[in-house]
mmCIF file of C-alpha atoms and ligand atoms in Angstrom:
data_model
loop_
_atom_site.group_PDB
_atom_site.id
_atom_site.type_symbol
_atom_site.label_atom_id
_atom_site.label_comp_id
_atom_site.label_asym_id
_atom_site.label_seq_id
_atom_site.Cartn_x
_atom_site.Cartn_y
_atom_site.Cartn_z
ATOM 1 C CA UNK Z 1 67.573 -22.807 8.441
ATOM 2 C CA UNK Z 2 67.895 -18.968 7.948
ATOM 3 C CA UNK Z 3 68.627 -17.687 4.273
ATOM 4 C CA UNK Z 4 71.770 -14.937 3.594
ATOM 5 C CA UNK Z 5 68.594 -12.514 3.272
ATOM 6 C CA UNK Z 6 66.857 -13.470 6.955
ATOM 7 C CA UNK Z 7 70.344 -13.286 8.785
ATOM 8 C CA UNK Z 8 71.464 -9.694 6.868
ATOM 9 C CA UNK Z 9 68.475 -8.245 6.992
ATOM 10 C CA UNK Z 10 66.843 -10.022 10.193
ATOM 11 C CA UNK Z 11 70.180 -9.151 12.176
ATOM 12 C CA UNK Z 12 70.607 -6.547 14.834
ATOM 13 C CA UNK Z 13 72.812 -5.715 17.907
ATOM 14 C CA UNK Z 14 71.780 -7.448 20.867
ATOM 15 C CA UNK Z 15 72.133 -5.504 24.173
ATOM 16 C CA UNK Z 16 70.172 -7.793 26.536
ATOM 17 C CA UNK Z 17 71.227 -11.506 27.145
ATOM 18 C CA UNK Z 18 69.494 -14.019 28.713
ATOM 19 C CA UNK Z 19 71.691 -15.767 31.997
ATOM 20 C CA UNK Z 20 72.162 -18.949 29.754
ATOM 21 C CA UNK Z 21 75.552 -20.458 28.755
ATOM 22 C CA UNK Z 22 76.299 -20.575 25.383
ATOM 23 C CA UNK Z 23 77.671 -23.964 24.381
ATOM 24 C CA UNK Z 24 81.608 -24.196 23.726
ATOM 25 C CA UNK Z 25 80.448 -26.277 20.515
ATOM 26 C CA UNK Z 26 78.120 -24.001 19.008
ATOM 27 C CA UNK Z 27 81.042 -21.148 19.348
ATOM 28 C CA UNK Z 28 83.105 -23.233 17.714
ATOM 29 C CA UNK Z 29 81.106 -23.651 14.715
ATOM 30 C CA UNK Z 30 79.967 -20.291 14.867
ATOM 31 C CA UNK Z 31 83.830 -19.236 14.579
ATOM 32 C CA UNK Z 32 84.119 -21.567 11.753
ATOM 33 C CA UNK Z 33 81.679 -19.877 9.655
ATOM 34 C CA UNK Z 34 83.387 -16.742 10.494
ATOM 35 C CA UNK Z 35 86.636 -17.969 9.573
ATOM 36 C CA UNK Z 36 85.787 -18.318 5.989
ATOM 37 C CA UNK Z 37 85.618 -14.965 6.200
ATOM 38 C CA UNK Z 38 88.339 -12.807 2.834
ATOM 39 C CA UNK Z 39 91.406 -11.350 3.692
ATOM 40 C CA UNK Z 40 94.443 -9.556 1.865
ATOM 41 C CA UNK Z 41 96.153 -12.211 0.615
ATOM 42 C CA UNK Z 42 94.536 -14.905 2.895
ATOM 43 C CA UNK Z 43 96.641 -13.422 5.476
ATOM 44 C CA UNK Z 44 94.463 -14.041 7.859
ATOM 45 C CA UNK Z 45 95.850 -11.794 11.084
ATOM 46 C CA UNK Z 46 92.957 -12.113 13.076
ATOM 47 C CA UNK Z 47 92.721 -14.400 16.304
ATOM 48 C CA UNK Z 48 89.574 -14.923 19.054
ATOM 49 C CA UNK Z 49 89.833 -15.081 22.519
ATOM 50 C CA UNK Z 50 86.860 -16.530 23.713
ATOM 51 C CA UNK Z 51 86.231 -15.514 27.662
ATOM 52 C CA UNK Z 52 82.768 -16.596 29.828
ATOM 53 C CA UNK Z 53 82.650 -17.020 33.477
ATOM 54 C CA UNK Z 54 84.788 -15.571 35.994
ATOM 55 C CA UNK Z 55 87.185 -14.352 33.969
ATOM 56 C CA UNK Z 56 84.795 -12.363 32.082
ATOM 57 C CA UNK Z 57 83.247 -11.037 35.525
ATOM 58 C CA UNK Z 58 86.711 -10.282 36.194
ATOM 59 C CA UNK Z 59 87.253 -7.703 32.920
ATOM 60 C CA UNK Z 60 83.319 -5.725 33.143
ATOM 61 C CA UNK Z 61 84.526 -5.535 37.274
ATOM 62 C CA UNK Z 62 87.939 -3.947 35.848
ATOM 63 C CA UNK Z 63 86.516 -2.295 33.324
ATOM 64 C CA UNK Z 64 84.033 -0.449 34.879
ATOM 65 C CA UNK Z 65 86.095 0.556 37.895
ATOM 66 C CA UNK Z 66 88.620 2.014 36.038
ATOM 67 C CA UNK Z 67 86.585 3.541 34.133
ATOM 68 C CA UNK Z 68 84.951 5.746 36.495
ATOM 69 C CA UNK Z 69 87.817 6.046 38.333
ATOM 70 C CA UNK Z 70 89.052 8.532 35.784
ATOM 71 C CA UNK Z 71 91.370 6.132 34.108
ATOM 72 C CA UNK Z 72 92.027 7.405 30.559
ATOM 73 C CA UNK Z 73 90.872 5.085 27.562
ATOM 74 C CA UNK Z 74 93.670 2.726 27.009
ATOM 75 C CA UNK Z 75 92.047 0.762 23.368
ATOM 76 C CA UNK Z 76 94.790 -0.324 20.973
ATOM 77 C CA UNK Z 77 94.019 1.794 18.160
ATOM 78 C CA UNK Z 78 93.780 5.832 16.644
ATOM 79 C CA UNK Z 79 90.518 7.245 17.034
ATOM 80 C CA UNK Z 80 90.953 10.413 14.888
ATOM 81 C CA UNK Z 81 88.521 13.229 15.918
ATOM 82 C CA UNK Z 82 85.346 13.280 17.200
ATOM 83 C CA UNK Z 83 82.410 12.587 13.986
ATOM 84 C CA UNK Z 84 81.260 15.431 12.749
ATOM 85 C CA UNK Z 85 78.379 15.932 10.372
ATOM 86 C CA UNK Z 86 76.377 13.039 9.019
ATOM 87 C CA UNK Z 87 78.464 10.614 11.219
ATOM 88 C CA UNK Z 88 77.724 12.603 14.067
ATOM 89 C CA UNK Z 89 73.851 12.748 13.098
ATOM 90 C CA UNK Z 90 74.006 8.683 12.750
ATOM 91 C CA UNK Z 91 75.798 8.297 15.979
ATOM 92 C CA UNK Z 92 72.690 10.530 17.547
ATOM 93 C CA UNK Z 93 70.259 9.091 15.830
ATOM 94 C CA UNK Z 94 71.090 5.365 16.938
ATOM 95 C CA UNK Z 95 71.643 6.629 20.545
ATOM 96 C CA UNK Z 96 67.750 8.384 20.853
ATOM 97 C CA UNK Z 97 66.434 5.171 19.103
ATOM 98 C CA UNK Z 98 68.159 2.979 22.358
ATOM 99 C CA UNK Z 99 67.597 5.582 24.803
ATOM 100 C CA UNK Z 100 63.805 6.041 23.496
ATOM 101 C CA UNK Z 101 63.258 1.877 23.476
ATOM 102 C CA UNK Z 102 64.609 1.436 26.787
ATOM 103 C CA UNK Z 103 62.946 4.816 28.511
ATOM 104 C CA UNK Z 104 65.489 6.799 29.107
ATOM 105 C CA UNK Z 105 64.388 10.193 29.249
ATOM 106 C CA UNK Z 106 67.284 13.123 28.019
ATOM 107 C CA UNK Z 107 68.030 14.685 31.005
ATOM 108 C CA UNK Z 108 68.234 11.097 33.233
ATOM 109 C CA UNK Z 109 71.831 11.628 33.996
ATOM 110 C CA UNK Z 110 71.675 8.598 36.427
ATOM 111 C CA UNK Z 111 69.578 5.944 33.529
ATOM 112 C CA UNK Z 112 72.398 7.837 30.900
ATOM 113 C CA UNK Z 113 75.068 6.716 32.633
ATOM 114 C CA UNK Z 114 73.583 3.235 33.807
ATOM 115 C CA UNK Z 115 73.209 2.438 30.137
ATOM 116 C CA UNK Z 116 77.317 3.369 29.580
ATOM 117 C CA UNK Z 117 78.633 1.172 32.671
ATOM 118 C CA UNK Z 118 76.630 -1.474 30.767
ATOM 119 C CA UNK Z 119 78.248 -1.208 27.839
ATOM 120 C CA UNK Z 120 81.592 -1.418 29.859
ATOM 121 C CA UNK Z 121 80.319 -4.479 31.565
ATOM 122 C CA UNK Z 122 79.814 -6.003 27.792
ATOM 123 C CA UNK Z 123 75.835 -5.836 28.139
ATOM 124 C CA UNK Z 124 76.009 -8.536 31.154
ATOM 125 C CA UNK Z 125 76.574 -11.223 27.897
ATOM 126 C CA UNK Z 126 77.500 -14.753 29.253
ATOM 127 C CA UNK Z 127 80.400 -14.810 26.259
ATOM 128 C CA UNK Z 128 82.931 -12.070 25.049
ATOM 129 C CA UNK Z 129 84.794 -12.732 21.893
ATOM 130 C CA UNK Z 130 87.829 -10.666 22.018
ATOM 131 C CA UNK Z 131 89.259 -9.688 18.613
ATOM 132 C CA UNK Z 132 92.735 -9.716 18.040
ATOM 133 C CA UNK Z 133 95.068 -9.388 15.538
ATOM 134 C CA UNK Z 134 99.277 -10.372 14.733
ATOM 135 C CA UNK Z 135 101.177 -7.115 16.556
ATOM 136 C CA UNK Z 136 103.855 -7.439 13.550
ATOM 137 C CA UNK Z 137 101.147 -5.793 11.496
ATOM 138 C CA UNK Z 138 100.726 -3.144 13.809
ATOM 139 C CA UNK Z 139 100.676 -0.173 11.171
ATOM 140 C CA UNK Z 140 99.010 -2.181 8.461
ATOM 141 C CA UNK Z 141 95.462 -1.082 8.005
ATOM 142 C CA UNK Z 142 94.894 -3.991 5.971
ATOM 143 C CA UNK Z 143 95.058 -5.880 8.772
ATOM 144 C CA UNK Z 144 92.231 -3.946 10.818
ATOM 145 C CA UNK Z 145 90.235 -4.276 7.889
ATOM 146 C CA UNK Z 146 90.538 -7.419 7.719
ATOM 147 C CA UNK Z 147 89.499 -7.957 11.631
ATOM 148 C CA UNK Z 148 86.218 -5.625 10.237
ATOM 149 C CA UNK Z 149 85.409 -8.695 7.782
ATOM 150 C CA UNK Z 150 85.763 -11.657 10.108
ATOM 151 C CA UNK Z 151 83.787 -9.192 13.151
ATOM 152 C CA UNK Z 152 80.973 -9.098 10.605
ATOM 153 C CA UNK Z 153 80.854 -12.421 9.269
ATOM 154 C CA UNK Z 154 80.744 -13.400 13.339
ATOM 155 C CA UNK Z 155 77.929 -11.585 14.137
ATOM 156 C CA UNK Z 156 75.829 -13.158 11.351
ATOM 157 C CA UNK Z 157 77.310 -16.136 11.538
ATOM 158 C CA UNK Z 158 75.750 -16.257 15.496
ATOM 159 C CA UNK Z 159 72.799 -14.581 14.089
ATOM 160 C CA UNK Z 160 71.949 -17.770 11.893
ATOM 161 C CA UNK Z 161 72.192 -19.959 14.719
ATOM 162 C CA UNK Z 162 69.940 -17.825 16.955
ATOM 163 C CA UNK Z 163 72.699 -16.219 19.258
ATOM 164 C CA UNK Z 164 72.798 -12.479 19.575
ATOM 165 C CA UNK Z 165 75.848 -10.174 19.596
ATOM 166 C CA UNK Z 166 77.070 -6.942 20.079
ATOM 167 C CA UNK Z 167 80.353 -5.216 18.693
ATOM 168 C CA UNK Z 168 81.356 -3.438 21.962
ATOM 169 C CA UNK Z 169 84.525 -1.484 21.638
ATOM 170 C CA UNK Z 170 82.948 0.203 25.678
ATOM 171 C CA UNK Z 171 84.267 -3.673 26.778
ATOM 172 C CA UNK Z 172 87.739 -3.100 25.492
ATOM 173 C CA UNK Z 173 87.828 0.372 27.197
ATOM 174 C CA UNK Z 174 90.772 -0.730 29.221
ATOM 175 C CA UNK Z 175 92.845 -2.836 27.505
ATOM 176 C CA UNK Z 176 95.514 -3.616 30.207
ATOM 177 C CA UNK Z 177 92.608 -5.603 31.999
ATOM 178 C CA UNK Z 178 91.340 -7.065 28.609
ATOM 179 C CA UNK Z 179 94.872 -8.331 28.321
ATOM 180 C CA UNK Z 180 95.640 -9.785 31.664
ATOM 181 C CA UNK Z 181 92.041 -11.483 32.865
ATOM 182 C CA UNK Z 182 91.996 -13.016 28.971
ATOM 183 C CA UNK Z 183 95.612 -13.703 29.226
ATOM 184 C CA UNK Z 184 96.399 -12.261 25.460
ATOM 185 C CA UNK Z 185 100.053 -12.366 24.297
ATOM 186 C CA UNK Z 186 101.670 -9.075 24.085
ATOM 187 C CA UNK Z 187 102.161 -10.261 20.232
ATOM 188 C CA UNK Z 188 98.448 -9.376 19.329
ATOM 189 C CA UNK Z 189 96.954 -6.050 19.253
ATOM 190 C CA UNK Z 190 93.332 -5.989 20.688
ATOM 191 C CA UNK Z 191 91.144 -4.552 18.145
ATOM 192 C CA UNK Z 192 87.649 -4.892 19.706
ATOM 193 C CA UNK Z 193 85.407 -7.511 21.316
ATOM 194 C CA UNK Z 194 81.814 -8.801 20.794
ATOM 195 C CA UNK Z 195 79.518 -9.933 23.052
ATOM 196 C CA UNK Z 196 77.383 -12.899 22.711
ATOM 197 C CA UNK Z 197 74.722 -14.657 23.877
ATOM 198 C CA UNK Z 198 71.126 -16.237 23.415
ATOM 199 C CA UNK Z 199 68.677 -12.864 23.005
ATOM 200 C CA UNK Z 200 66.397 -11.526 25.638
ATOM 201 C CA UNK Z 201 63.632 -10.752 23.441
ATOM 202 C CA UNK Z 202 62.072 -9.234 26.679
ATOM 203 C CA UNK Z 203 64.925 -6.646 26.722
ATOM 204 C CA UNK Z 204 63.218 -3.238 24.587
ATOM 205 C CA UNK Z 205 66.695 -2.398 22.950
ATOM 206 C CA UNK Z 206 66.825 -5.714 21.301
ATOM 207 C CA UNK Z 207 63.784 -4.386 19.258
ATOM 208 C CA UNK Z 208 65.584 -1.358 18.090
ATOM 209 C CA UNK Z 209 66.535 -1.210 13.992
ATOM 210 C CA UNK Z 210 68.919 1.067 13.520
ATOM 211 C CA UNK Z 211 68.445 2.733 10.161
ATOM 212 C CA UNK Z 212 71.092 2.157 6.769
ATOM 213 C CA UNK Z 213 71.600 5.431 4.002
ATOM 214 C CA UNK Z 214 69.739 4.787 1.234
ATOM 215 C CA UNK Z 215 71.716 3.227 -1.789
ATOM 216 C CA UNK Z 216 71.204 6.160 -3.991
ATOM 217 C CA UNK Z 217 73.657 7.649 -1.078
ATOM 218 C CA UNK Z 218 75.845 4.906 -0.974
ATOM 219 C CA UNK Z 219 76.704 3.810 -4.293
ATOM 220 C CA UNK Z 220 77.582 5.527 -7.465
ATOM 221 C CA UNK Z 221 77.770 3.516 -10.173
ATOM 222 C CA UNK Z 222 79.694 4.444 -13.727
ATOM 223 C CA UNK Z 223 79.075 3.114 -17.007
ATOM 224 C CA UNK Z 224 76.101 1.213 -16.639
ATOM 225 C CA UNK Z 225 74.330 4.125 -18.805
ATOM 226 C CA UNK Z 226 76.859 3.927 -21.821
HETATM 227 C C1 LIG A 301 83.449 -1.247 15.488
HETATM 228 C C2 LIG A 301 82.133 -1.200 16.226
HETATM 229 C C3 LIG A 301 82.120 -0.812 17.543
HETATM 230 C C4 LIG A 301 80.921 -0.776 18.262
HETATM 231 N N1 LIG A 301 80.945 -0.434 19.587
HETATM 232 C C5 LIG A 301 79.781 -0.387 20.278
HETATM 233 C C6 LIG A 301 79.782 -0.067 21.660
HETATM 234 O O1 LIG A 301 80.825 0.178 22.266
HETATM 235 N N2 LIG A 301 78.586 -0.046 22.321
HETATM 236 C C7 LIG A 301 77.414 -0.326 21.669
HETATM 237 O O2 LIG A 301 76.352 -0.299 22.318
HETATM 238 N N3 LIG A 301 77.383 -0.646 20.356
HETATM 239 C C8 LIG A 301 78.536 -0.683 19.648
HETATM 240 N N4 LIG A 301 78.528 -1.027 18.318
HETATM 241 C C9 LIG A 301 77.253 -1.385 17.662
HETATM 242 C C10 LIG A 301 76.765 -0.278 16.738
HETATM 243 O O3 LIG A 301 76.199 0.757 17.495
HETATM 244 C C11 LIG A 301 75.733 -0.894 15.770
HETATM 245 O O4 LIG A 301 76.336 -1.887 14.983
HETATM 246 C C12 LIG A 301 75.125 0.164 14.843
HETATM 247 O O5 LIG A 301 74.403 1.119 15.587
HETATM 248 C C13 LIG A 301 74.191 -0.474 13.810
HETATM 249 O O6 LIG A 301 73.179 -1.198 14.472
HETATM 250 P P1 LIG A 301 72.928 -2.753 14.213
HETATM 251 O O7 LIG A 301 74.179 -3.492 14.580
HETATM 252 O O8 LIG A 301 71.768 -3.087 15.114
HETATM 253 O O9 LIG A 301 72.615 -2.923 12.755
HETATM 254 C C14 LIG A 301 79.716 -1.090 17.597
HETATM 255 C C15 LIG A 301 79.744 -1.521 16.267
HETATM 256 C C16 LIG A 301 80.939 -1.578 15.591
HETATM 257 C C17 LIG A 301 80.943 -2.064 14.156
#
């Protein structure tokens, strides 16, 4: 059995899945785990769709398509603008640490873009987790929040039993096809999906560890001195 430490610290986004099922059973106690995850109030908003097989094929095929088809990004929430400054130097910094594992030189339009569809086709994962969340809190940032805590105790939740995942807003690009293949009620807002399955430890992105601010950056802390 893993410890808290092994799973947080041991735990990175898989991009590269093996072909194998994962078992509806072990998702089910994965989701379990997750579900113990705090909310504001124990309000709980969140809900899981949980789509493998041809309906999944279905929502990379429609995904993708659109996609490069021109067809403007339809995800259910605001974006705000483009990150600027240190968020834009992390955002760089995690993309030449993938492109660098898996070879992908700079100027390789063609690998560039293969690594993008494949993030629209979910990283080829046999399991997509599609997060969701009540539509009458549309508004509510609590509620997004919220999905941000249960998203994060999923992936190490999967993590401790050996499953990879990825958070993969790419596989949520289009919505409308999100919706339909996974059959979501138009009462839940899609927030963002994650992609699961056993690791490919043969796969050189799977290596990567993608670096944290130190936490004389991220904390401050008052009074301790007094
Ligand atoms: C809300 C959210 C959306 C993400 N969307 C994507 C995505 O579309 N494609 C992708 O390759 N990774 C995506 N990621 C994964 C992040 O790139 C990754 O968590 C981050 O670089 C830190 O790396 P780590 O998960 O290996 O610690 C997303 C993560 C989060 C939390």
């Amino acid at each position: 059995m893993k410890t808290y430490d092994d799973v947080v610290q041991g735990r990175r986004s898989i991009r590269g899945f093996k072909a194998a099922p994962v078992p509806r059973e072990l998702i089910e106690e994965v989701l379990t785990l997750a579900l113990r995850a705090p909310s504001s109030l124990n309000s709980q908003p969140w809900n899981f769709t949980v789509v493998t097989g041809a309906a999944l094929d279905r929502i990379r095929a429609g995904n993708t398509e659109r996609t490069l088809a021109g067809v403007p990004d339809s995800r259910e929430f605001r974006k705000g603008e483009q990150y600027a400054g240190p968020h834009r130097e992390r955002q760089i910094e995690i993309a030449k640490q993938l492109f660098e594992a898996m070879g992908i030189a700079r100027d390789d339009a063609d690998m560039r873009q293969d690594w993008v569809l494949r993030g629209f086709r979910q990283f080829d994962a046999p399991v997509s987790i599609v997060v969701t969340y009540d539509r009458v809190l549309l508004g509510n940032d609590i509620a997004v929040f919220d999905c941000g805590a249960v998203t994060n105790a999923l992936v190490n939740a999967a993590w401790s039993r050996g499953l990879g995942c990825v958070v993969n807003t790419q596989g949520i690009m289009q919505s409308p096809v999100v919706r339909a293949e996974a059959g979501i009620a138009e009462d839940q807002v899609i927030q963002t999906c994650v992609a699961m399955g056993w690791p490919d430890e043969s796969f050189p992105a799977n290596a990567v560890v993608s670096r944290r601010k130190p936490i004389t950056e991220a904390a401050t802390f008052v009074g301790f001195d007094d």
